[in-house]
Amino acid sequence: MSKPRKKQGNPDFRHRVTVPAPSNQEIESRLFELINPGTFANLKGVKDKQLR
């Protein structure tokens, strides 16, 4: 049986691979889907005491 091979080098100095981020348009469209004026329309009728 052979010994399992160790990874060479310090892990802090290994090459890191970054994942590509979504485009700004994709992020912006998703934010507009989640947060829009209709989302907060029902809060207009709530009194300040109820918000706390």
PDB file of C-alpha atoms in Angstrom:
ATOM      1  CA  MET A   1       0.000   0.000   0.000  1.00  0.00           C
ATOM      2  CA  SER A   2       1.222   3.431  -0.816  1.00  0.00           C
ATOM      3  CA  LYS A   3       0.836   6.399   1.477  1.00  0.00           C
ATOM      4  CA  PRO A   4      -1.778   9.027   0.583  1.00  0.00           C
ATOM      5  CA  ARG A   5      -0.107  11.939  -1.111  1.00  0.00           C
ATOM      6  CA  LYS A   6      -0.041  15.265   0.741  1.00  0.00           C
ATOM      7  CA  LYS A   7      -0.831  18.516  -0.998  1.00  0.00           C
ATOM      8  CA  GLN A   8       2.306  20.505  -1.555  1.00  0.00           C
ATOM      9  CA  GLY A   9       2.783  23.995  -0.187  1.00  0.00           C
ATOM     10  CA  ASN A  10       1.133  26.333   2.197  1.00  0.00           C
ATOM     11  CA  PRO A  11      -2.643  26.667   1.595  1.00  0.00           C
ATOM     12  CA  ASP A  12      -2.411  30.417   2.225  1.00  0.00           C
ATOM     13  CA  PHE A  13      -0.228  30.819  -0.853  1.00  0.00           C
ATOM     14  CA  ARG A  14      -2.187  28.557  -3.218  1.00  0.00           C
ATOM     15  CA  HIS A  15      -3.889  30.061  -6.247  1.00  0.00           C
ATOM     16  CA  ARG A  16      -7.509  30.905  -5.459  1.00  0.00           C
ATOM     17  CA  VAL A  17     -10.182  30.629  -8.102  1.00  0.00           C
ATOM     18  CA  THR A  18     -12.933  33.238  -7.930  1.00  0.00           C
ATOM     19  CA  VAL A  19     -16.459  32.651  -9.127  1.00  0.00           C
ATOM     20  CA  PRO A  20     -17.691  35.222 -11.650  1.00  0.00           C
ATOM     21  CA  ALA A  21     -20.281  37.604 -10.221  1.00  0.00           C
ATOM     22  CA  PRO A  22     -23.604  38.303 -11.923  1.00  0.00           C
ATOM     23  CA  SER A  23     -23.808  41.432 -14.048  1.00  0.00           C
ATOM     24  CA  ASN A  24     -25.026  44.704 -12.592  1.00  0.00           C
ATOM     25  CA  GLN A  25     -28.178  44.501 -14.694  1.00  0.00           C
ATOM     26  CA  GLU A  26     -29.071  41.118 -13.227  1.00  0.00           C
ATOM     27  CA  ILE A  27     -28.534  42.383  -9.686  1.00  0.00           C
ATOM     28  CA  GLU A  28     -30.520  45.550 -10.331  1.00  0.00           C
ATOM     29  CA  SER A  29     -33.466  43.692 -11.874  1.00  0.00           C
ATOM     30  CA  ARG A  30     -33.560  41.240  -8.958  1.00  0.00           C
ATOM     31  CA  LEU A  31     -33.529  44.103  -6.441  1.00  0.00           C
ATOM     32  CA  PHE A  32     -36.394  45.835  -8.242  1.00  0.00           C
ATOM     33  CA  GLU A  33     -38.367  42.575  -8.106  1.00  0.00           C
ATOM     34  CA  LEU A  34     -37.844  42.269  -4.356  1.00  0.00           C
ATOM     35  CA  ILE A  35     -38.004  45.922  -3.289  1.00  0.00           C
ATOM     36  CA  ASN A  36     -40.499  48.190  -5.000  1.00  0.00           C
ATOM     37  CA  PRO A  37     -43.031  50.791  -3.827  1.00  0.00           C
ATOM     38  CA  GLY A  38     -45.787  48.151  -3.782  1.00  0.00           C
ATOM     39  CA  THR A  39     -43.841  46.194  -1.184  1.00  0.00           C
ATOM     40  CA  PHE A  40     -44.149  49.018   1.325  1.00  0.00           C
ATOM     41  CA  ALA A  41     -47.619  50.291   0.311  1.00  0.00           C
ATOM     42  CA  ASN A  42     -49.326  48.457   3.167  1.00  0.00           C
ATOM     43  CA  LEU A  43     -47.120  50.224   5.748  1.00  0.00           C
ATOM     44  CA  LYS A  44     -48.707  53.621   5.070  1.00  0.00           C
ATOM     45  CA  GLY A  45     -51.765  52.753   7.159  1.00  0.00           C
ATOM     46  CA  VAL A  46     -49.783  51.403  10.105  1.00  0.00           C
ATOM     47  CA  LYS A  47     -49.379  53.774  13.043  1.00  0.00           C
ATOM     48  CA  ASP A  48     -45.943  54.548  14.515  1.00  0.00           C
ATOM     49  CA  LYS A  49     -46.709  52.702  17.758  1.00  0.00           C
ATOM     50  CA  GLN A  50     -47.457  49.502  15.855  1.00  0.00           C
ATOM     51  CA  LEU A  51     -44.161  49.723  13.971  1.00  0.00           C
ATOM     52  CA  ARG A  52     -42.171  49.693  17.189  1.00  0.00           C
TER      53      ARG A  52
END
